[in-house]
Amino acid sequence: MIVATAVCPHPPLLMRELGGGQDVAAELRKECESALEALAAHSPDVLVVIGGHDSSGEHTERLVPVREFGGTGERVSRERTLPLSLGVARRLIESVGYRGRVETATVAWDASADEVEALGRRVADRTERVALLVMGDGSARRGTRAPGHLDERAFVFDEEVRRCLSEGDRAGLLRLDPDLAADLMAAGRAAFQVMAHALASTGGPVGPKVLYADDPFGVMYFVAVWPCDSF
């Protein structure tokens, strides 16, 4: 039973030590922490985190991939560190002091419609009180200095995602085009669609709210909270 869901992005700069003297992601991190606190307020039995990655699978690693992105610390193999999306989630969870049970899994960036539906249904079919945290970015082609440079289609794509998140439109998220998302380097497409499928058996979100929607580095970041009426 899903009691609430939240969406957060996963730029490495959300890990504070990577920002140096100037914390350029402070506002974004604050809103992400607000979303995590909203999930915790529903007293879940388990917090399930779904984030994008090269491949789908469950993850039990504990180390956050700080060194890989220029931070200091022990140099370890990638097999011992969480994927970026889950590593950022782990750091956010720690920052709000959440001490409940956490389970983490990835969904492949290019996951098929069948795959995202199957993962969403597995989350939805759990009998515990589940808070679902979805880690995913919008497009990365919103300017000449963006990671993927400028693609005008990015603005329409991201506005549709923002609208869906603000209105609780699960069907709209499921209509996102995987090929267009790949062209636009939208890392959250599959994870957003897992969330939409996971909520198919609920009465839908109650009072969905977008806390943040902006592109400070040419990448679109969303923070949203969807309380559910199933609890």
PDB file of C-alpha atoms in Angstrom:
ATOM      1  CA  MET A   1       0.000   0.000   0.000  1.00  0.00           C
ATOM      2  CA  ILE A   2       1.570   3.238  -1.141  1.00  0.00           C
ATOM      3  CA  VAL A   3       0.910   6.099   1.265  1.00  0.00           C
ATOM      4  CA  ALA A   4       2.908   8.818  -0.491  1.00  0.00           C
ATOM      5  CA  THR A   5       5.362   9.364  -3.305  1.00  0.00           C
ATOM      6  CA  ALA A   6       7.956  12.023  -4.018  1.00  0.00           C
ATOM      7  CA  VAL A   7      10.150  12.957  -6.965  1.00  0.00           C
ATOM      8  CA  CYS A   8      13.667  14.348  -6.590  1.00  0.00           C
ATOM      9  CA  PRO A   9      16.492  14.879  -9.111  1.00  0.00           C
ATOM     10  CA  HIS A  10      19.995  13.446  -8.729  1.00  0.00           C
ATOM     11  CA  PRO A  11      22.684  15.967  -9.727  1.00  0.00           C
ATOM     12  CA  PRO A  12      25.994  15.164  -7.983  1.00  0.00           C
ATOM     13  CA  LEU A  13      26.051  18.693  -6.512  1.00  0.00           C
ATOM     14  CA  LEU A  14      23.277  17.689  -4.117  1.00  0.00           C
ATOM     15  CA  MET A  15      26.110  15.988  -2.231  1.00  0.00           C
ATOM     16  CA  ARG A  16      27.258  19.057  -0.329  1.00  0.00           C
ATOM     17  CA  GLU A  17      30.977  18.262  -0.285  1.00  0.00           C
ATOM     18  CA  LEU A  18      31.133  18.509  -4.052  1.00  0.00           C
ATOM     19  CA  GLY A  19      30.029  22.154  -4.053  1.00  0.00           C
ATOM     20  CA  GLY A  20      33.200  23.595  -2.545  1.00  0.00           C
ATOM     21  CA  GLY A  21      32.914  27.000  -0.938  1.00  0.00           C
ATOM     22  CA  GLN A  22      29.813  27.981  -2.863  1.00  0.00           C
ATOM     23  CA  ASP A  23      26.791  25.779  -2.272  1.00  0.00           C
ATOM     24  CA  VAL A  24      25.119  26.286  -5.649  1.00  0.00           C
ATOM     25  CA  ALA A  25      22.540  23.564  -5.008  1.00  0.00           C
ATOM     26  CA  ALA A  26      21.388  24.830  -1.602  1.00  0.00           C
ATOM     27  CA  GLU A  27      17.847  25.774  -2.685  1.00  0.00           C
ATOM     28  CA  LEU A  28      17.347  22.543  -4.596  1.00  0.00           C
ATOM     29  CA  ARG A  29      18.663  20.457  -1.696  1.00  0.00           C
ATOM     30  CA  LYS A  30      16.327  22.227   0.722  1.00  0.00           C
ATOM     31  CA  GLU A  31      13.303  21.365  -1.386  1.00  0.00           C
ATOM     32  CA  CYS A  32      14.455  17.754  -1.743  1.00  0.00           C
ATOM     33  CA  GLU A  33      14.763  17.512   2.019  1.00  0.00           C
ATOM     34  CA  SER A  34      11.251  18.949   2.354  1.00  0.00           C
ATOM     35  CA  ALA A  35       9.992  16.197   0.051  1.00  0.00           C
ATOM     36  CA  LEU A  36      11.746  13.525   2.139  1.00  0.00           C
ATOM     37  CA  GLU A  37      10.280  14.947   5.323  1.00  0.00           C
ATOM     38  CA  ALA A  38       6.822  14.837   3.740  1.00  0.00           C
ATOM     39  CA  LEU A  39       7.286  11.127   2.986  1.00  0.00           C
ATOM     40  CA  ALA A  40       8.498  10.426   6.524  1.00  0.00           C
ATOM     41  CA  ALA A  41       5.458  12.217   7.963  1.00  0.00           C
ATOM     42  CA  HIS A  42       3.260   9.404   6.600  1.00  0.00           C
ATOM     43  CA  SER A  43       4.986   6.898   8.910  1.00  0.00           C
ATOM     44  CA  PRO A  44       5.832   4.310   6.247  1.00  0.00           C
ATOM     45  CA  ASP A  45       6.944   0.806   7.113  1.00  0.00           C
ATOM     46  CA  VAL A  46       9.491   1.011   4.292  1.00  0.00           C
ATOM     47  CA  LEU A  47      10.891   3.720   2.060  1.00  0.00           C
ATOM     48  CA  VAL A  48      11.373   2.346  -1.455  1.00  0.00           C
ATOM     49  CA  VAL A  49      13.750   4.287  -3.695  1.00  0.00           C
ATOM     50  CA  ILE A  50      13.684   3.889  -7.480  1.00  0.00           C
ATOM     51  CA  GLY A  51      16.353   5.596  -9.574  1.00  0.00           C
ATOM     52  CA  GLY A  52      17.628   5.440 -13.107  1.00  0.00           C
ATOM     53  CA  HIS A  53      20.797   3.558 -14.038  1.00  0.00           C
ATOM     54  CA  ASP A  54      22.405   1.675 -16.930  1.00  0.00           C
ATOM     55  CA  SER A  55      20.527  -1.458 -15.895  1.00  0.00           C
ATOM     56  CA  SER A  56      17.652  -2.473 -13.652  1.00  0.00           C
ATOM     57  CA  GLY A  57      18.159  -4.297 -10.370  1.00  0.00           C
ATOM     58  CA  GLU A  58      18.093  -4.199  -6.592  1.00  0.00           C
ATOM     59  CA  HIS A  59      20.995  -2.560  -4.782  1.00  0.00           C
ATOM     60  CA  THR A  60      22.360  -3.202  -1.308  1.00  0.00           C
ATOM     61  CA  GLU A  61      25.566  -1.168  -1.588  1.00  0.00           C
ATOM     62  CA  ARG A  62      26.037   1.504   1.060  1.00  0.00           C
ATOM     63  CA  LEU A  63      28.829   3.743  -0.235  1.00  0.00           C
ATOM     64  CA  VAL A  64      27.884   6.994  -1.947  1.00  0.00           C
ATOM     65  CA  PRO A  65      29.811   7.658  -5.203  1.00  0.00           C
ATOM     66  CA  VAL A  66      31.410  10.920  -4.064  1.00  0.00           C
ATOM     67  CA  ARG A  67      34.958  10.128  -5.209  1.00  0.00           C
ATOM     68  CA  GLU A  68      33.758   9.386  -8.731  1.00  0.00           C
ATOM     69  CA  PHE A  69      32.563  12.986  -9.082  1.00  0.00           C
ATOM     70  CA  GLY A  70      35.638  14.727  -7.757  1.00  0.00           C
ATOM     71  CA  GLY A  71      35.166  14.367  -4.027  1.00  0.00           C
ATOM     72  CA  THR A  72      37.686  13.029  -1.561  1.00  0.00           C
ATOM     73  CA  GLY A  73      37.633   9.762   0.339  1.00  0.00           C
ATOM     74  CA  GLU A  74      38.471   6.137  -0.087  1.00  0.00           C
ATOM     75  CA  ARG A  75      38.905   5.001  -3.676  1.00  0.00           C
ATOM     76  CA  VAL A  76      36.712   1.961  -4.183  1.00  0.00           C
ATOM     77  CA  SER A  77      35.432  -0.023  -7.126  1.00  0.00           C
ATOM     78  CA  ARG A  78      32.111   0.916  -8.651  1.00  0.00           C
ATOM     79  CA  GLU A  79      30.755  -2.472  -7.620  1.00  0.00           C
ATOM     80  CA  ARG A  80      30.878  -1.281  -4.001  1.00  0.00           C
ATOM     81  CA  THR A  81      29.175   2.069  -4.561  1.00  0.00           C
ATOM     82  CA  LEU A  82      25.579   2.927  -5.237  1.00  0.00           C
ATOM     83  CA  PRO A  83      24.623   4.223  -8.677  1.00  0.00           C
ATOM     84  CA  LEU A  84      24.450   8.013  -8.785  1.00  0.00           C
ATOM     85  CA  SER A  85      20.665   8.271  -8.493  1.00  0.00           C
ATOM     86  CA  LEU A  86      20.577   6.017  -5.435  1.00  0.00           C
ATOM     87  CA  GLY A  87      23.716   7.548  -3.942  1.00  0.00           C
ATOM     88  CA  VAL A  88      22.149  11.003  -4.018  1.00  0.00           C
ATOM     89  CA  ALA A  89      18.965   9.563  -2.531  1.00  0.00           C
ATOM     90  CA  ARG A  90      20.937   7.930   0.278  1.00  0.00           C
ATOM     91  CA  ARG A  91      22.622  11.228   1.098  1.00  0.00           C
ATOM     92  CA  LEU A  92      19.306  13.085   1.154  1.00  0.00           C
ATOM     93  CA  ILE A  93      17.766  10.437   3.396  1.00  0.00           C
ATOM     94  CA  GLU A  94      20.668  10.773   5.809  1.00  0.00           C
ATOM     95  CA  SER A  95      20.441  14.564   5.769  1.00  0.00           C
ATOM     96  CA  VAL A  96      16.869  14.542   7.115  1.00  0.00           C
ATOM     97  CA  GLY A  97      17.707  11.986   9.798  1.00  0.00           C
ATOM     98  CA  TYR A  98      15.358   9.285   8.530  1.00  0.00           C
ATOM     99  CA  ARG A  99      16.013   6.036  10.412  1.00  0.00           C
ATOM    100  CA  GLY A 100      13.379   3.749   8.960  1.00  0.00           C
ATOM    101  CA  ARG A 101      13.854   0.788   6.634  1.00  0.00           C
ATOM    102  CA  VAL A 102      15.055   1.719   3.157  1.00  0.00           C
ATOM    103  CA  GLU A 103      15.142  -0.444   0.034  1.00  0.00           C
ATOM    104  CA  THR A 104      16.753   0.707  -3.198  1.00  0.00           C
ATOM    105  CA  ALA A 105      16.454  -0.389  -6.815  1.00  0.00           C
ATOM    106  CA  THR A 106      17.261   0.931 -10.258  1.00  0.00           C
ATOM    107  CA  VAL A 107      15.349   0.975 -13.510  1.00  0.00           C
ATOM    108  CA  ALA A 108      17.258   1.114 -16.776  1.00  0.00           C
ATOM    109  CA  TRP A 109      17.206   4.463 -18.559  1.00  0.00           C
ATOM    110  CA  ASP A 110      15.861   2.720 -21.663  1.00  0.00           C
ATOM    111  CA  ALA A 111      13.476   0.359 -19.872  1.00  0.00           C
ATOM    112  CA  SER A 112      10.570  -0.827 -22.003  1.00  0.00           C
ATOM    113  CA  ALA A 113       6.916  -0.182 -21.276  1.00  0.00           C
ATOM    114  CA  ASP A 114       6.558  -3.746 -19.988  1.00  0.00           C
ATOM    115  CA  GLU A 115       9.554  -3.393 -17.692  1.00  0.00           C
ATOM    116  CA  VAL A 116       8.456  -0.147 -16.052  1.00  0.00           C
ATOM    117  CA  GLU A 117       4.951  -1.543 -15.599  1.00  0.00           C
ATOM    118  CA  ALA A 118       6.253  -4.726 -13.962  1.00  0.00           C
ATOM    119  CA  LEU A 119       8.446  -2.806 -11.530  1.00  0.00           C
ATOM    120  CA  GLY A 120       5.637  -0.414 -10.676  1.00  0.00           C
ATOM    121  CA  ARG A 121       3.265  -3.282  -9.975  1.00  0.00           C
ATOM    122  CA  ARG A 122       5.808  -4.992  -7.707  1.00  0.00           C
ATOM    123  CA  VAL A 123       5.974  -1.849  -5.609  1.00  0.00           C
ATOM    124  CA  ALA A 124       2.200  -1.429  -5.599  1.00  0.00           C
ATOM    125  CA  ASP A 125       1.521  -5.038  -4.565  1.00  0.00           C
ATOM    126  CA  ARG A 126       3.444  -4.786  -1.303  1.00  0.00           C
ATOM    127  CA  THR A 127       1.284  -5.072   1.798  1.00  0.00           C
ATOM    128  CA  GLU A 128       3.305  -2.716   3.996  1.00  0.00           C
ATOM    129  CA  ARG A 129       2.847   1.035   4.165  1.00  0.00           C
ATOM    130  CA  VAL A 130       5.222   2.129   1.404  1.00  0.00           C
ATOM    131  CA  ALA A 131       6.630   5.585   0.783  1.00  0.00           C
ATOM    132  CA  LEU A 132       8.018   5.734  -2.749  1.00  0.00           C
ATOM    133  CA  LEU A 133      10.902   8.054  -3.600  1.00  0.00           C
ATOM    134  CA  VAL A 134      11.568   8.419  -7.327  1.00  0.00           C
ATOM    135  CA  MET A 135      14.895   9.876  -8.416  1.00  0.00           C
ATOM    136  CA  GLY A 136      14.893  11.341 -11.911  1.00  0.00           C
ATOM    137  CA  ASP A 137      15.952  14.392 -13.912  1.00  0.00           C
ATOM    138  CA  GLY A 138      14.206  16.096 -16.789  1.00  0.00           C
ATOM    139  CA  SER A 139      15.921  16.936 -20.052  1.00  0.00           C
ATOM    140  CA  ALA A 140      19.593  17.899 -20.196  1.00  0.00           C
ATOM    141  CA  ARG A 141      19.403  19.986 -23.353  1.00  0.00           C
ATOM    142  CA  ARG A 142      17.979  23.309 -22.193  1.00  0.00           C
ATOM    143  CA  GLY A 143      20.798  25.625 -23.248  1.00  0.00           C
ATOM    144  CA  THR A 144      24.020  25.967 -25.193  1.00  0.00           C
ATOM    145  CA  ARG A 145      25.998  25.123 -22.056  1.00  0.00           C
ATOM    146  CA  ALA A 146      23.795  22.206 -21.034  1.00  0.00           C
ATOM    147  CA  PRO A 147      25.332  18.717 -21.050  1.00  0.00           C
ATOM    148  CA  GLY A 148      23.538  17.865 -24.293  1.00  0.00           C
ATOM    149  CA  HIS A 149      23.602  21.406 -25.705  1.00  0.00           C
ATOM    150  CA  LEU A 150      20.395  23.059 -26.859  1.00  0.00           C
ATOM    151  CA  ASP A 151      17.383  21.221 -28.215  1.00  0.00           C
ATOM    152  CA  GLU A 152      14.205  23.312 -28.423  1.00  0.00           C
ATOM    153  CA  ARG A 153      12.060  20.207 -27.927  1.00  0.00           C
ATOM    154  CA  ALA A 154      13.306  20.026 -24.345  1.00  0.00           C
ATOM    155  CA  PHE A 155      11.088  22.895 -23.214  1.00  0.00           C
ATOM    156  CA  VAL A 156       7.840  21.292 -24.361  1.00  0.00           C
ATOM    157  CA  PHE A 157       8.867  17.904 -22.946  1.00  0.00           C
ATOM    158  CA  ASP A 158       9.766  19.316 -19.538  1.00  0.00           C
ATOM    159  CA  GLU A 159       6.649  21.453 -19.339  1.00  0.00           C
ATOM    160  CA  GLU A 160       4.551  18.357 -19.878  1.00  0.00           C
ATOM    161  CA  VAL A 161       6.369  16.548 -17.074  1.00  0.00           C
ATOM    162  CA  ARG A 162       5.887  19.575 -14.793  1.00  0.00           C
ATOM    163  CA  ARG A 163       2.186  19.673 -15.638  1.00  0.00           C
ATOM    164  CA  CYS A 164       1.780  15.965 -14.915  1.00  0.00           C
ATOM    165  CA  LEU A 165       3.539  16.270 -11.584  1.00  0.00           C
ATOM    166  CA  SER A 166       1.513  19.312 -10.562  1.00  0.00           C
ATOM    167  CA  GLU A 167      -1.812  17.737 -11.544  1.00  0.00           C
ATOM    168  CA  GLY A 168      -1.139  14.151 -10.458  1.00  0.00           C
ATOM    169  CA  ASP A 169      -1.574  13.010 -14.055  1.00  0.00           C
ATOM    170  CA  ARG A 170      -0.333   9.407 -14.101  1.00  0.00           C
ATOM    171  CA  ALA A 171      -1.613   8.751 -17.611  1.00  0.00           C
ATOM    172  CA  GLY A 172       0.316  11.756 -18.886  1.00  0.00           C
ATOM    173  CA  LEU A 173       3.554  10.409 -17.449  1.00  0.00           C
ATOM    174  CA  LEU A 174       2.912   7.083 -19.151  1.00  0.00           C
ATOM    175  CA  ARG A 175       2.572   8.878 -22.482  1.00  0.00           C
ATOM    176  CA  LEU A 176       6.135  10.233 -22.337  1.00  0.00           C
ATOM    177  CA  ASP A 177       7.962   9.085 -25.466  1.00  0.00           C
ATOM    178  CA  PRO A 178      11.006   6.937 -24.586  1.00  0.00           C
ATOM    179  CA  ASP A 179      12.784   7.809 -27.835  1.00  0.00           C
ATOM    180  CA  LEU A 180      12.287  11.540 -27.384  1.00  0.00           C
ATOM    181  CA  ALA A 181      13.341  11.256 -23.739  1.00  0.00           C
ATOM    182  CA  ALA A 182      16.539   9.535 -24.840  1.00  0.00           C
ATOM    183  CA  ASP A 183      17.230  12.243 -27.434  1.00  0.00           C
ATOM    184  CA  LEU A 184      16.774  14.894 -24.753  1.00  0.00           C
ATOM    185  CA  MET A 185      18.866  12.983 -22.183  1.00  0.00           C
ATOM    186  CA  ALA A 186      15.894  13.002 -19.803  1.00  0.00           C
ATOM    187  CA  ALA A 187      17.188  10.645 -17.132  1.00  0.00           C
ATOM    188  CA  GLY A 188      13.917  10.392 -15.230  1.00  0.00           C
ATOM    189  CA  ARG A 189      11.561   9.065 -17.904  1.00  0.00           C
ATOM    190  CA  ALA A 190      11.595   5.409 -16.848  1.00  0.00           C
ATOM    191  CA  ALA A 191      11.511   6.179 -13.123  1.00  0.00           C
ATOM    192  CA  PHE A 192       8.572   8.565 -13.565  1.00  0.00           C
ATOM    193  CA  GLN A 193       6.685   5.858 -15.421  1.00  0.00           C
ATOM    194  CA  VAL A 194       7.420   3.293 -12.697  1.00  0.00           C
ATOM    195  CA  MET A 195       5.791   5.715 -10.251  1.00  0.00           C
ATOM    196  CA  ALA A 196       2.774   6.140 -12.501  1.00  0.00           C
ATOM    197  CA  HIS A 197       2.253   2.377 -12.713  1.00  0.00           C
ATOM    198  CA  ALA A 198       2.833   1.929  -8.983  1.00  0.00           C
ATOM    199  CA  LEU A 199      -0.038   4.290  -8.230  1.00  0.00           C
ATOM    200  CA  ALA A 200      -2.447   2.651 -10.664  1.00  0.00           C
ATOM    201  CA  SER A 201      -4.143   0.688  -7.882  1.00  0.00           C
ATOM    202  CA  THR A 202      -4.563   3.678  -5.560  1.00  0.00           C
ATOM    203  CA  GLY A 203      -7.168   6.367  -5.661  1.00  0.00           C
ATOM    204  CA  GLY A 204      -4.489   8.695  -6.993  1.00  0.00           C
ATOM    205  CA  PRO A 205      -2.520  11.514  -5.420  1.00  0.00           C
ATOM    206  CA  VAL A 206      -4.315  13.970  -3.144  1.00  0.00           C
ATOM    207  CA  GLY A 207      -3.091  17.523  -3.470  1.00  0.00           C
ATOM    208  CA  PRO A 208      -0.037  16.877  -5.678  1.00  0.00           C
ATOM    209  CA  LYS A 209       2.476  19.669  -5.323  1.00  0.00           C
ATOM    210  CA  VAL A 210       5.568  20.693  -7.254  1.00  0.00           C
ATOM    211  CA  LEU A 211       8.111  22.201  -4.855  1.00  0.00           C
ATOM    212  CA  TYR A 212      10.762  22.993  -7.454  1.00  0.00           C
ATOM    213  CA  ALA A 213      11.001  23.135 -11.249  1.00  0.00           C
ATOM    214  CA  ASP A 214      14.031  24.869 -12.705  1.00  0.00           C
ATOM    215  CA  ASP A 215      17.130  24.303 -14.849  1.00  0.00           C
ATOM    216  CA  PRO A 216      20.063  26.015 -13.098  1.00  0.00           C
ATOM    217  CA  PHE A 217      22.682  24.005 -15.021  1.00  0.00           C
ATOM    218  CA  GLY A 218      20.811  23.453 -18.280  1.00  0.00           C
ATOM    219  CA  VAL A 219      19.205  20.306 -16.840  1.00  0.00           C
ATOM    220  CA  MET A 220      15.591  20.348 -15.700  1.00  0.00           C
ATOM    221  CA  TYR A 221      15.092  19.373 -12.077  1.00  0.00           C
ATOM    222  CA  PHE A 222      11.746  18.614 -10.472  1.00  0.00           C
ATOM    223  CA  VAL A 223      10.855  18.142  -6.823  1.00  0.00           C
ATOM    224  CA  ALA A 224       7.296  17.035  -6.204  1.00  0.00           C
ATOM    225  CA  VAL A 225       5.212  15.342  -3.534  1.00  0.00           C
ATOM    226  CA  TRP A 226       2.152  13.166  -4.167  1.00  0.00           C
ATOM    227  CA  PRO A 227       0.284  12.171  -0.984  1.00  0.00           C
ATOM    228  CA  CYS A 228      -2.068   9.273  -1.718  1.00  0.00           C
ATOM    229  CA  ASP A 229      -5.608   8.603  -0.555  1.00  0.00           C
ATOM    230  CA  SER A 230      -4.981   4.868  -0.121  1.00  0.00           C
ATOM    231  CA  PHE A 231      -3.973   5.268   3.514  1.00  0.00           C
TER     232      PHE A 231
END
